[in-house]
Amino acid sequence: MSRKILIADDEQQLLDTVRAYLENSGFQVVSARTGREALFAFRHEKPDLVILDVMMPEMDGWEAARLIRRESEAPILFLTARVDDVDKITGLEIGADEYITKPFSPRVLVAQVRAVLRRVYGELASEPEVWRVGALELDGGTRTVRLDGARVDLTASEFDLLAILMARPGRVFTRMELLERLQGEAFAPYERTIDVHVKNIRAKIEPNPREPSYIETVYGVGYRLREE
């Protein structure tokens, strides 16, 4: 099945180049030049993955992503010319799955798109395992999480991170190990990515995120899921 990609950027030349590479790789592509156009296209085209430039007219990528996240857990990749930690953390807290810094190679972008799609719609989706720890349940087949029977909405990366931890309760994972499992070794690591994802997950599953009962911090090392 051909996956549909939405890319939004106010640079027409970049849009045309990326569109050509994605279409040559077998993807359907929908493009937009402003945040508002991106939101309209998202609602009408229902893409499988969204690529958003951070700086766009009318509505920036941050706001477009926030509005998309209210409606969907489709993976989001941000494009940005800035490389400071504040931008990265902002994107991750909104629910971004990847960060791509300009200038970039279109071939690398296509590889990253494939990796995210494979992770979200392929490998874990084909695993029927259901894991339960206390009142928390994760179904790898349907990619759903429930707490006390109520559905918990997680982004694709949040789900994958929680699945890694729940599959091995009690095992300590370093931040770099979790990053490599989520992103693969081909992409530049940014360890704060894991901290932000864990913070977001805790806010959704922990009765008291400041005193977590599920995801435990192992100081100086990483994280583990507490055993029952």
JSON list of C-alpha atoms in Angstrom, two decimals:
[
{"chain": "A", "resi": 1, "resn": "MET", "atom": "CA", "xyz": [0.00, 0.00, 0.00]},
{"chain": "A", "resi": 2, "resn": "SER", "atom": "CA", "xyz": [1.31, 3.43, -0.98]},
{"chain": "A", "resi": 3, "resn": "ARG", "atom": "CA", "xyz": [1.58, 5.70, 2.06]},
{"chain": "A", "resi": 4, "resn": "LYS", "atom": "CA", "xyz": [0.46, 9.32, 1.85]},
{"chain": "A", "resi": 5, "resn": "ILE", "atom": "CA", "xyz": [2.85, 12.04, 3.03]},
{"chain": "A", "resi": 6, "resn": "LEU", "atom": "CA", "xyz": [1.94, 15.67, 3.75]},
{"chain": "A", "resi": 7, "resn": "ILE", "atom": "CA", "xyz": [4.84, 18.13, 3.55]},
{"chain": "A", "resi": 8, "resn": "ALA", "atom": "CA", "xyz": [4.47, 21.81, 4.43]},
{"chain": "A", "resi": 9, "resn": "ASP", "atom": "CA", "xyz": [7.18, 24.40, 3.80]},
{"chain": "A", "resi": 10, "resn": "ASP", "atom": "CA", "xyz": [7.11, 27.96, 2.45]},
{"chain": "A", "resi": 11, "resn": "GLU", "atom": "CA", "xyz": [10.15, 27.34, 0.22]},
{"chain": "A", "resi": 12, "resn": "GLN", "atom": "CA", "xyz": [8.72, 26.24, -3.15]},
{"chain": "A", "resi": 13, "resn": "GLN", "atom": "CA", "xyz": [12.03, 24.87, -4.44]},
{"chain": "A", "resi": 14, "resn": "LEU", "atom": "CA", "xyz": [12.43, 22.68, -1.36]},
{"chain": "A", "resi": 15, "resn": "LEU", "atom": "CA", "xyz": [8.82, 21.49, -1.69]},
{"chain": "A", "resi": 16, "resn": "ASP", "atom": "CA", "xyz": [9.34, 20.55, -5.34]},
{"chain": "A", "resi": 17, "resn": "THR", "atom": "CA", "xyz": [12.61, 18.72, -4.62]},
{"chain": "A", "resi": 18, "resn": "VAL", "atom": "CA", "xyz": [11.31, 16.73, -1.67]},
{"chain": "A", "resi": 19, "resn": "ARG", "atom": "CA", "xyz": [8.06, 15.94, -3.47]},
{"chain": "A", "resi": 20, "resn": "ALA", "atom": "CA", "xyz": [10.00, 14.53, -6.43]},
{"chain": "A", "resi": 21, "resn": "TYR", "atom": "CA", "xyz": [12.17, 12.34, -4.20]},
{"chain": "A", "resi": 22, "resn": "LEU", "atom": "CA", "xyz": [9.18, 11.05, -2.22]},
{"chain": "A", "resi": 23, "resn": "GLU", "atom": "CA", "xyz": [7.11, 10.32, -5.34]},
{"chain": "A", "resi": 24, "resn": "ASN", "atom": "CA", "xyz": [10.06, 8.56, -6.97]},
{"chain": "A", "resi": 25, "resn": "SER", "atom": "CA", "xyz": [10.22, 6.41, -3.82]},
{"chain": "A", "resi": 26, "resn": "GLY", "atom": "CA", "xyz": [6.60, 5.34, -4.27]},
{"chain": "A", "resi": 27, "resn": "PHE", "atom": "CA", "xyz": [4.81, 7.70, -1.88]},
{"chain": "A", "resi": 28, "resn": "GLN", "atom": "CA", "xyz": [1.71, 9.79, -2.51]},
{"chain": "A", "resi": 29, "resn": "VAL", "atom": "CA", "xyz": [2.52, 13.41, -1.68]},
{"chain": "A", "resi": 30, "resn": "VAL", "atom": "CA", "xyz": [0.34, 16.33, -0.63]},
{"chain": "A", "resi": 31, "resn": "SER", "atom": "CA", "xyz": [2.04, 19.72, -0.23]},
{"chain": "A", "resi": 32, "resn": "ALA", "atom": "CA", "xyz": [1.25, 23.01, 1.51]},
{"chain": "A", "resi": 33, "resn": "ARG", "atom": "CA", "xyz": [3.06, 26.35, 1.87]},
{"chain": "A", "resi": 34, "resn": "THR", "atom": "CA", "xyz": [1.55, 27.68, 5.10]},
{"chain": "A", "resi": 35, "resn": "GLY", "atom": "CA", "xyz": [0.48, 26.24, 8.43]},
{"chain": "A", "resi": 36, "resn": "ARG", "atom": "CA", "xyz": [-3.18, 26.89, 7.61]},
{"chain": "A", "resi": 37, "resn": "GLU", "atom": "CA", "xyz": [-2.88, 25.10, 4.27]},
{"chain": "A", "resi": 38, "resn": "ALA", "atom": "CA", "xyz": [-1.18, 22.20, 6.05]},
{"chain": "A", "resi": 39, "resn": "LEU", "atom": "CA", "xyz": [-4.01, 21.90, 8.58]},
{"chain": "A", "resi": 40, "resn": "PHE", "atom": "CA", "xyz": [-6.63, 22.03, 5.81]},
{"chain": "A", "resi": 41, "resn": "ALA", "atom": "CA", "xyz": [-4.77, 19.40, 3.78]},
{"chain": "A", "resi": 42, "resn": "PHE", "atom": "CA", "xyz": [-4.34, 17.19, 6.83]},
{"chain": "A", "resi": 43, "resn": "ARG", "atom": "CA", "xyz": [-8.06, 17.19, 7.58]},
{"chain": "A", "resi": 44, "resn": "HIS", "atom": "CA", "xyz": [-9.06, 16.46, 3.99]},
{"chain": "A", "resi": 45, "resn": "GLU", "atom": "CA", "xyz": [-6.29, 14.14, 2.81]},
{"chain": "A", "resi": 46, "resn": "LYS", "atom": "CA", "xyz": [-5.71, 12.07, 6.01]},
{"chain": "A", "resi": 47, "resn": "PRO", "atom": "CA", "xyz": [-1.96, 11.50, 5.45]},
{"chain": "A", "resi": 48, "resn": "ASP", "atom": "CA", "xyz": [-0.03, 8.69, 7.11]},
{"chain": "A", "resi": 49, "resn": "LEU", "atom": "CA", "xyz": [2.87, 11.00, 8.02]},
{"chain": "A", "resi": 50, "resn": "VAL", "atom": "CA", "xyz": [3.30, 14.78, 8.26]},
{"chain": "A", "resi": 51, "resn": "ILE", "atom": "CA", "xyz": [6.45, 16.84, 7.59]},
{"chain": "A", "resi": 52, "resn": "LEU", "atom": "CA", "xyz": [6.22, 20.42, 8.91]},
{"chain": "A", "resi": 53, "resn": "ASP", "atom": "CA", "xyz": [8.60, 23.33, 8.56]},
{"chain": "A", "resi": 54, "resn": "VAL", "atom": "CA", "xyz": [8.79, 25.21, 11.86]},
{"chain": "A", "resi": 55, "resn": "MET", "atom": "CA", "xyz": [8.79, 28.73, 10.36]},
{"chain": "A", "resi": 56, "resn": "MET", "atom": "CA", "xyz": [5.81, 29.25, 8.01]},
{"chain": "A", "resi": 57, "resn": "PRO", "atom": "CA", "xyz": [3.50, 32.22, 7.36]},
{"chain": "A", "resi": 58, "resn": "GLU", "atom": "CA", "xyz": [-0.07, 32.52, 8.70]},
{"chain": "A", "resi": 59, "resn": "MET", "atom": "CA", "xyz": [0.44, 29.67, 11.17]},
{"chain": "A", "resi": 60, "resn": "ASP", "atom": "CA", "xyz": [3.83, 28.24, 12.17]},
{"chain": "A", "resi": 61, "resn": "GLY", "atom": "CA", "xyz": [4.70, 24.57, 12.36]},
{"chain": "A", "resi": 62, "resn": "TRP", "atom": "CA", "xyz": [4.37, 24.48, 16.15]},
{"chain": "A", "resi": 63, "resn": "GLU", "atom": "CA", "xyz": [0.74, 25.61, 16.09]},
{"chain": "A", "resi": 64, "resn": "ALA", "atom": "CA", "xyz": [-0.14, 23.38, 13.14]},
{"chain": "A", "resi": 65, "resn": "ALA", "atom": "CA", "xyz": [1.33, 20.39, 14.98]},
{"chain": "A", "resi": 66, "resn": "ARG", "atom": "CA", "xyz": [-0.59, 21.22, 18.18]},
{"chain": "A", "resi": 67, "resn": "LEU", "atom": "CA", "xyz": [-3.86, 21.30, 16.25]},
{"chain": "A", "resi": 68, "resn": "ILE", "atom": "CA", "xyz": [-3.04, 18.10, 14.37]},
{"chain": "A", "resi": 69, "resn": "ARG", "atom": "CA", "xyz": [-2.19, 16.38, 17.65]},
{"chain": "A", "resi": 70, "resn": "ARG", "atom": "CA", "xyz": [-5.68, 17.16, 18.97]},
{"chain": "A", "resi": 71, "resn": "GLU", "atom": "CA", "xyz": [-7.13, 15.10, 16.13]},
{"chain": "A", "resi": 72, "resn": "SER", "atom": "CA", "xyz": [-4.57, 12.43, 15.27]},
{"chain": "A", "resi": 73, "resn": "GLU", "atom": "CA", "xyz": [-1.52, 10.47, 16.39]},
{"chain": "A", "resi": 74, "resn": "ALA", "atom": "CA", "xyz": [-0.05, 10.39, 12.87]},
{"chain": "A", "resi": 75, "resn": "PRO", "atom": "CA", "xyz": [3.76, 10.72, 13.06]},
{"chain": "A", "resi": 76, "resn": "ILE", "atom": "CA", "xyz": [5.12, 14.25, 12.64]},
{"chain": "A", "resi": 77, "resn": "LEU", "atom": "CA", "xyz": [8.60, 15.24, 11.43]},
{"chain": "A", "resi": 78, "resn": "PHE", "atom": "CA", "xyz": [9.77, 18.82, 11.92]},
{"chain": "A", "resi": 79, "resn": "LEU", "atom": "CA", "xyz": [12.05, 20.69, 9.51]},
{"chain": "A", "resi": 80, "resn": "THR", "atom": "CA", "xyz": [14.06, 23.55, 11.00]},
{"chain": "A", "resi": 81, "resn": "ALA", "atom": "CA", "xyz": [17.10, 25.67, 10.27]},
{"chain": "A", "resi": 82, "resn": "ARG", "atom": "CA", "xyz": [17.67, 26.12, 13.99]},
{"chain": "A", "resi": 83, "resn": "VAL", "atom": "CA", "xyz": [19.56, 23.54, 16.01]},
{"chain": "A", "resi": 84, "resn": "ASP", "atom": "CA", "xyz": [19.24, 24.78, 19.60]},
{"chain": "A", "resi": 85, "resn": "ASP", "atom": "CA", "xyz": [17.87, 22.52, 22.32]},
{"chain": "A", "resi": 86, "resn": "VAL", "atom": "CA", "xyz": [14.86, 24.76, 22.99]},
{"chain": "A", "resi": 87, "resn": "ASP", "atom": "CA", "xyz": [13.44, 24.11, 19.52]},
{"chain": "A", "resi": 88, "resn": "LYS", "atom": "CA", "xyz": [14.01, 20.37, 19.81]},
{"chain": "A", "resi": 89, "resn": "ILE", "atom": "CA", "xyz": [12.38, 20.17, 23.24]},
{"chain": "A", "resi": 90, "resn": "THR", "atom": "CA", "xyz": [9.42, 22.27, 22.09]},
{"chain": "A", "resi": 91, "resn": "GLY", "atom": "CA", "xyz": [8.83, 19.95, 19.15]},
{"chain": "A", "resi": 92, "resn": "LEU", "atom": "CA", "xyz": [9.10, 16.82, 21.25]},
{"chain": "A", "resi": 93, "resn": "GLU", "atom": "CA", "xyz": [6.72, 18.16, 23.88]},
{"chain": "A", "resi": 94, "resn": "ILE", "atom": "CA", "xyz": [4.16, 18.90, 21.17]},
{"chain": "A", "resi": 95, "resn": "GLY", "atom": "CA", "xyz": [4.48, 15.30, 20.00]},
{"chain": "A", "resi": 96, "resn": "ALA", "atom": "CA", "xyz": [7.04, 15.29, 17.19]},
{"chain": "A", "resi": 97, "resn": "ASP", "atom": "CA", "xyz": [8.53, 11.94, 16.22]},
{"chain": "A", "resi": 98, "resn": "GLU", "atom": "CA", "xyz": [11.67, 13.21, 14.49]},
{"chain": "A", "resi": 99, "resn": "TYR", "atom": "CA", "xyz": [13.63, 16.40, 13.94]},
{"chain": "A", "resi": 100, "resn": "ILE", "atom": "CA", "xyz": [15.41, 17.19, 10.64]},
{"chain": "A", "resi": 101, "resn": "THR", "atom": "CA", "xyz": [17.84, 20.11, 10.47]},
{"chain": "A", "resi": 102, "resn": "LYS", "atom": "CA", "xyz": [18.19, 22.19, 7.31]},
{"chain": "A", "resi": 103, "resn": "PRO", "atom": "CA", "xyz": [20.04, 21.89, 5.03]},
{"chain": "A", "resi": 104, "resn": "PHE", "atom": "CA", "xyz": [19.48, 18.17, 4.59]},
{"chain": "A", "resi": 105, "resn": "SER", "atom": "CA", "xyz": [19.90, 15.53, 1.92]},
{"chain": "A", "resi": 106, "resn": "PRO", "atom": "CA", "xyz": [16.57, 14.55, 0.30]},
{"chain": "A", "resi": 107, "resn": "ARG", "atom": "CA", "xyz": [17.79, 10.94, 0.27]},
{"chain": "A", "resi": 108, "resn": "VAL", "atom": "CA", "xyz": [18.34, 11.07, 4.03]},
{"chain": "A", "resi": 109, "resn": "LEU", "atom": "CA", "xyz": [14.87, 12.56, 4.50]},
{"chain": "A", "resi": 110, "resn": "VAL", "atom": "CA", "xyz": [13.32, 9.72, 2.48]},
{"chain": "A", "resi": 111, "resn": "ALA", "atom": "CA", "xyz": [15.25, 7.18, 4.56]},
{"chain": "A", "resi": 112, "resn": "GLN", "atom": "CA", "xyz": [14.02, 8.82, 7.75]},
{"chain": "A", "resi": 113, "resn": "VAL", "atom": "CA", "xyz": [10.43, 8.82, 6.48]},
{"chain": "A", "resi": 114, "resn": "ARG", "atom": "CA", "xyz": [10.72, 5.12, 5.68]},
{"chain": "A", "resi": 115, "resn": "ALA", "atom": "CA", "xyz": [12.17, 4.38, 9.13]},
{"chain": "A", "resi": 116, "resn": "VAL", "atom": "CA", "xyz": [9.35, 6.17, 10.94]},
{"chain": "A", "resi": 117, "resn": "LEU", "atom": "CA", "xyz": [6.65, 4.54, 8.80]},
{"chain": "A", "resi": 118, "resn": "ARG", "atom": "CA", "xyz": [8.22, 1.12, 9.31]},
{"chain": "A", "resi": 119, "resn": "ARG", "atom": "CA", "xyz": [8.36, 1.66, 13.04]},
{"chain": "A", "resi": 120, "resn": "VAL", "atom": "CA", "xyz": [4.82, 2.99, 13.34]},
{"chain": "A", "resi": 121, "resn": "TYR", "atom": "CA", "xyz": [2.93, 0.89, 10.82]},
{"chain": "A", "resi": 122, "resn": "GLY", "atom": "CA", "xyz": [5.20, -2.11, 10.37]},
{"chain": "A", "resi": 123, "resn": "GLU", "atom": "CA", "xyz": [7.29, -3.84, 12.99]},
{"chain": "A", "resi": 124, "resn": "LEU", "atom": "CA", "xyz": [5.32, -3.21, 16.15]},
{"chain": "A", "resi": 125, "resn": "ALA", "atom": "CA", "xyz": [1.97, -3.31, 14.37]},
{"chain": "A", "resi": 126, "resn": "SER", "atom": "CA", "xyz": [2.66, -6.91, 13.33]},
{"chain": "A", "resi": 127, "resn": "GLU", "atom": "CA", "xyz": [3.37, -8.02, 16.88]},
{"chain": "A", "resi": 128, "resn": "PRO", "atom": "CA", "xyz": [0.23, -9.31, 18.63]},
{"chain": "A", "resi": 129, "resn": "GLU", "atom": "CA", "xyz": [1.68, -9.19, 22.14]},
{"chain": "A", "resi": 130, "resn": "VAL", "atom": "CA", "xyz": [-0.36, -7.68, 24.94]},
{"chain": "A", "resi": 131, "resn": "TRP", "atom": "CA", "xyz": [1.53, -6.54, 28.02]},
{"chain": "A", "resi": 132, "resn": "ARG", "atom": "CA", "xyz": [-0.02, -5.71, 31.37]},
{"chain": "A", "resi": 133, "resn": "VAL", "atom": "CA", "xyz": [1.52, -4.11, 34.43]},
{"chain": "A", "resi": 134, "resn": "GLY", "atom": "CA", "xyz": [-0.92, -3.23, 37.17]},
{"chain": "A", "resi": 135, "resn": "ALA", "atom": "CA", "xyz": [-3.78, -1.22, 35.68]},
{"chain": "A", "resi": 136, "resn": "LEU", "atom": "CA", "xyz": [-1.74, -0.47, 32.54]},
{"chain": "A", "resi": 137, "resn": "GLU", "atom": "CA", "xyz": [-2.27, -2.51, 29.35]},
{"chain": "A", "resi": 138, "resn": "LEU", "atom": "CA", "xyz": [-0.50, -2.16, 26.00]},
{"chain": "A", "resi": 139, "resn": "ASP", "atom": "CA", "xyz": [-1.67, -4.04, 22.89]},
{"chain": "A", "resi": 140, "resn": "GLY", "atom": "CA", "xyz": [1.04, -4.25, 20.22]},
{"chain": "A", "resi": 141, "resn": "GLY", "atom": "CA", "xyz": [-1.37, -5.53, 17.58]},
{"chain": "A", "resi": 142, "resn": "THR", "atom": "CA", "xyz": [-3.86, -2.67, 17.77]},
{"chain": "A", "resi": 143, "resn": "ARG", "atom": "CA", "xyz": [-1.29, -0.15, 19.06]},
{"chain": "A", "resi": 144, "resn": "THR", "atom": "CA", "xyz": [-3.54, 0.86, 21.92]},
{"chain": "A", "resi": 145, "resn": "VAL", "atom": "CA", "xyz": [-2.84, 1.62, 25.57]},
{"chain": "A", "resi": 146, "resn": "ARG", "atom": "CA", "xyz": [-5.41, 1.46, 28.34]},
{"chain": "A", "resi": 147, "resn": "LEU", "atom": "CA", "xyz": [-5.27, 2.53, 31.97]},
{"chain": "A", "resi": 148, "resn": "ASP", "atom": "CA", "xyz": [-8.00, 1.09, 34.20]},
{"chain": "A", "resi": 149, "resn": "GLY", "atom": "CA", "xyz": [-9.81, 0.22, 30.98]},
{"chain": "A", "resi": 150, "resn": "ALA", "atom": "CA", "xyz": [-9.79, 3.78, 29.63]},
{"chain": "A", "resi": 151, "resn": "ARG", "atom": "CA", "xyz": [-7.89, 4.45, 26.42]},
{"chain": "A", "resi": 152, "resn": "VAL", "atom": "CA", "xyz": [-4.72, 6.54, 26.65]},
{"chain": "A", "resi": 153, "resn": "ASP", "atom": "CA", "xyz": [-3.74, 8.53, 23.56]},
{"chain": "A", "resi": 154, "resn": "LEU", "atom": "CA", "xyz": [0.01, 8.39, 22.89]},
{"chain": "A", "resi": 155, "resn": "THR", "atom": "CA", "xyz": [2.05, 9.61, 19.94]},
{"chain": "A", "resi": 156, "resn": "ALA", "atom": "CA", "xyz": [3.75, 6.99, 17.79]},
{"chain": "A", "resi": 157, "resn": "SER", "atom": "CA", "xyz": [7.12, 7.51, 19.49]},
{"chain": "A", "resi": 158, "resn": "GLU", "atom": "CA", "xyz": [5.58, 7.52, 22.98]},
{"chain": "A", "resi": 159, "resn": "PHE", "atom": "CA", "xyz": [3.82, 4.24, 22.22]},
{"chain": "A", "resi": 160, "resn": "ASP", "atom": "CA", "xyz": [6.98, 2.62, 20.88]},
{"chain": "A", "resi": 161, "resn": "LEU", "atom": "CA", "xyz": [9.01, 3.74, 23.90]},
{"chain": "A", "resi": 162, "resn": "LEU", "atom": "CA", "xyz": [6.41, 2.43, 26.34]},
{"chain": "A", "resi": 163, "resn": "ALA", "atom": "CA", "xyz": [6.25, -0.86, 24.39]},
{"chain": "A", "resi": 164, "resn": "ILE", "atom": "CA", "xyz": [10.02, -1.32, 24.74]},
{"chain": "A", "resi": 165, "resn": "LEU", "atom": "CA", "xyz": [9.82, -0.79, 28.50]},
{"chain": "A", "resi": 166, "resn": "MET", "atom": "CA", "xyz": [6.70, -2.92, 29.04]},
{"chain": "A", "resi": 167, "resn": "ALA", "atom": "CA", "xyz": [8.13, -5.84, 27.07]},
{"chain": "A", "resi": 168, "resn": "ARG", "atom": "CA", "xyz": [10.95, -6.11, 29.65]},
{"chain": "A", "resi": 169, "resn": "PRO", "atom": "CA", "xyz": [9.66, -4.94, 33.05]},
{"chain": "A", "resi": 170, "resn": "GLY", "atom": "CA", "xyz": [12.45, -4.45, 35.56]},
{"chain": "A", "resi": 171, "resn": "ARG", "atom": "CA", "xyz": [15.17, -4.18, 32.91]},
{"chain": "A", "resi": 172, "resn": "VAL", "atom": "CA", "xyz": [17.13, -0.92, 32.94]},
{"chain": "A", "resi": 173, "resn": "PHE", "atom": "CA", "xyz": [17.55, 0.74, 29.53]},
{"chain": "A", "resi": 174, "resn": "THR", "atom": "CA", "xyz": [20.08, 3.50, 28.99]},
{"chain": "A", "resi": 175, "resn": "ARG", "atom": "CA", "xyz": [18.94, 6.61, 27.14]},
{"chain": "A", "resi": 176, "resn": "MET", "atom": "CA", "xyz": [21.22, 5.81, 24.20]},
{"chain": "A", "resi": 177, "resn": "GLU", "atom": "CA", "xyz": [19.88, 2.27, 24.01]},
{"chain": "A", "resi": 178, "resn": "LEU", "atom": "CA", "xyz": [16.31, 3.55, 23.91]},
{"chain": "A", "resi": 179, "resn": "LEU", "atom": "CA", "xyz": [17.25, 6.13, 21.28]},
{"chain": "A", "resi": 180, "resn": "GLU", "atom": "CA", "xyz": [18.83, 3.51, 19.04]},
{"chain": "A", "resi": 181, "resn": "ARG", "atom": "CA", "xyz": [15.77, 1.28, 19.33]},
{"chain": "A", "resi": 182, "resn": "LEU", "atom": "CA", "xyz": [13.46, 4.17, 18.49]},
{"chain": "A", "resi": 183, "resn": "GLN", "atom": "CA", "xyz": [15.45, 5.92, 15.78]},
{"chain": "A", "resi": 184, "resn": "GLY", "atom": "CA", "xyz": [18.06, 3.47, 14.55]},
{"chain": "A", "resi": 185, "resn": "GLU", "atom": "CA", "xyz": [21.78, 4.09, 14.46]},
{"chain": "A", "resi": 186, "resn": "ALA", "atom": "CA", "xyz": [21.65, 6.11, 11.23]},
{"chain": "A", "resi": 187, "resn": "PHE", "atom": "CA", "xyz": [20.43, 9.30, 12.87]},
{"chain": "A", "resi": 188, "resn": "ALA", "atom": "CA", "xyz": [22.17, 11.76, 15.14]},
{"chain": "A", "resi": 189, "resn": "PRO", "atom": "CA", "xyz": [21.36, 10.99, 18.79]},
{"chain": "A", "resi": 190, "resn": "TYR", "atom": "CA", "xyz": [19.87, 13.57, 21.12]},
{"chain": "A", "resi": 191, "resn": "GLU", "atom": "CA", "xyz": [19.49, 12.09, 24.58]},
{"chain": "A", "resi": 192, "resn": "ARG", "atom": "CA", "xyz": [16.99, 14.66, 25.83]},
{"chain": "A", "resi": 193, "resn": "THR", "atom": "CA", "xyz": [14.54, 13.13, 23.33]},
{"chain": "A", "resi": 194, "resn": "ILE", "atom": "CA", "xyz": [13.98, 10.21, 25.69]},
{"chain": "A", "resi": 195, "resn": "ASP", "atom": "CA", "xyz": [13.54, 12.45, 28.74]},
{"chain": "A", "resi": 196, "resn": "VAL", "atom": "CA", "xyz": [10.86, 14.50, 26.99]},
{"chain": "A", "resi": 197, "resn": "HIS", "atom": "CA", "xyz": [9.01, 11.40, 25.76]},
{"chain": "A", "resi": 198, "resn": "VAL", "atom": "CA", "xyz": [9.08, 9.90, 29.28]},
{"chain": "A", "resi": 199, "resn": "LYS", "atom": "CA", "xyz": [7.79, 13.17, 30.74]},
{"chain": "A", "resi": 200, "resn": "ASN", "atom": "CA", "xyz": [4.90, 13.15, 28.25]},
{"chain": "A", "resi": 201, "resn": "ILE", "atom": "CA", "xyz": [4.07, 9.48, 28.90]},
{"chain": "A", "resi": 202, "resn": "ARG", "atom": "CA", "xyz": [4.09, 10.00, 32.66]},
{"chain": "A", "resi": 203, "resn": "ALA", "atom": "CA", "xyz": [1.69, 12.91, 32.33]},
{"chain": "A", "resi": 204, "resn": "LYS", "atom": "CA", "xyz": [-0.74, 10.54, 30.61]},
{"chain": "A", "resi": 205, "resn": "ILE", "atom": "CA", "xyz": [-0.42, 7.32, 32.67]},
{"chain": "A", "resi": 206, "resn": "GLU", "atom": "CA", "xyz": [0.85, 8.23, 36.12]},
{"chain": "A", "resi": 207, "resn": "PRO", "atom": "CA", "xyz": [-1.58, 9.22, 38.92]},
{"chain": "A", "resi": 208, "resn": "ASN", "atom": "CA", "xyz": [1.22, 11.47, 40.21]},
{"chain": "A", "resi": 209, "resn": "PRO", "atom": "CA", "xyz": [3.91, 12.10, 37.56]},
{"chain": "A", "resi": 210, "resn": "ARG", "atom": "CA", "xyz": [6.27, 13.48, 40.23]},
{"chain": "A", "resi": 211, "resn": "GLU", "atom": "CA", "xyz": [6.15, 10.15, 42.05]},
{"chain": "A", "resi": 212, "resn": "PRO", "atom": "CA", "xyz": [5.84, 7.68, 39.16]},
{"chain": "A", "resi": 213, "resn": "SER", "atom": "CA", "xyz": [4.50, 4.22, 39.84]},
{"chain": "A", "resi": 214, "resn": "TYR", "atom": "CA", "xyz": [5.20, 2.79, 36.36]},
{"chain": "A", "resi": 215, "resn": "ILE", "atom": "CA", "xyz": [8.26, 4.33, 34.67]},
{"chain": "A", "resi": 216, "resn": "GLU", "atom": "CA", "xyz": [11.13, 4.64, 37.12]},
{"chain": "A", "resi": 217, "resn": "THR", "atom": "CA", "xyz": [14.19, 6.84, 36.62]},
{"chain": "A", "resi": 218, "resn": "VAL", "atom": "CA", "xyz": [17.48, 5.09, 37.30]},
{"chain": "A", "resi": 219, "resn": "TYR", "atom": "CA", "xyz": [19.66, 8.13, 37.96]},
{"chain": "A", "resi": 220, "resn": "GLY", "atom": "CA", "xyz": [22.80, 8.35, 35.88]},
{"chain": "A", "resi": 221, "resn": "VAL", "atom": "CA", "xyz": [21.66, 5.45, 33.69]},
{"chain": "A", "resi": 222, "resn": "GLY", "atom": "CA", "xyz": [18.19, 5.63, 32.17]},
{"chain": "A", "resi": 223, "resn": "TYR", "atom": "CA", "xyz": [14.73, 4.18, 32.77]},
{"chain": "A", "resi": 224, "resn": "ARG", "atom": "CA", "xyz": [12.89, 0.98, 33.58]},
{"chain": "A", "resi": 225, "resn": "LEU", "atom": "CA", "xyz": [9.32, -0.16, 34.00]},
{"chain": "A", "resi": 226, "resn": "ARG", "atom": "CA", "xyz": [8.62, -1.22, 37.55]},
{"chain": "A", "resi": 227, "resn": "GLU", "atom": "CA", "xyz": [7.60, -4.82, 38.00]},
{"chain": "A", "resi": 228, "resn": "GLU", "atom": "CA", "xyz": [4.35, -5.65, 39.75]}
]
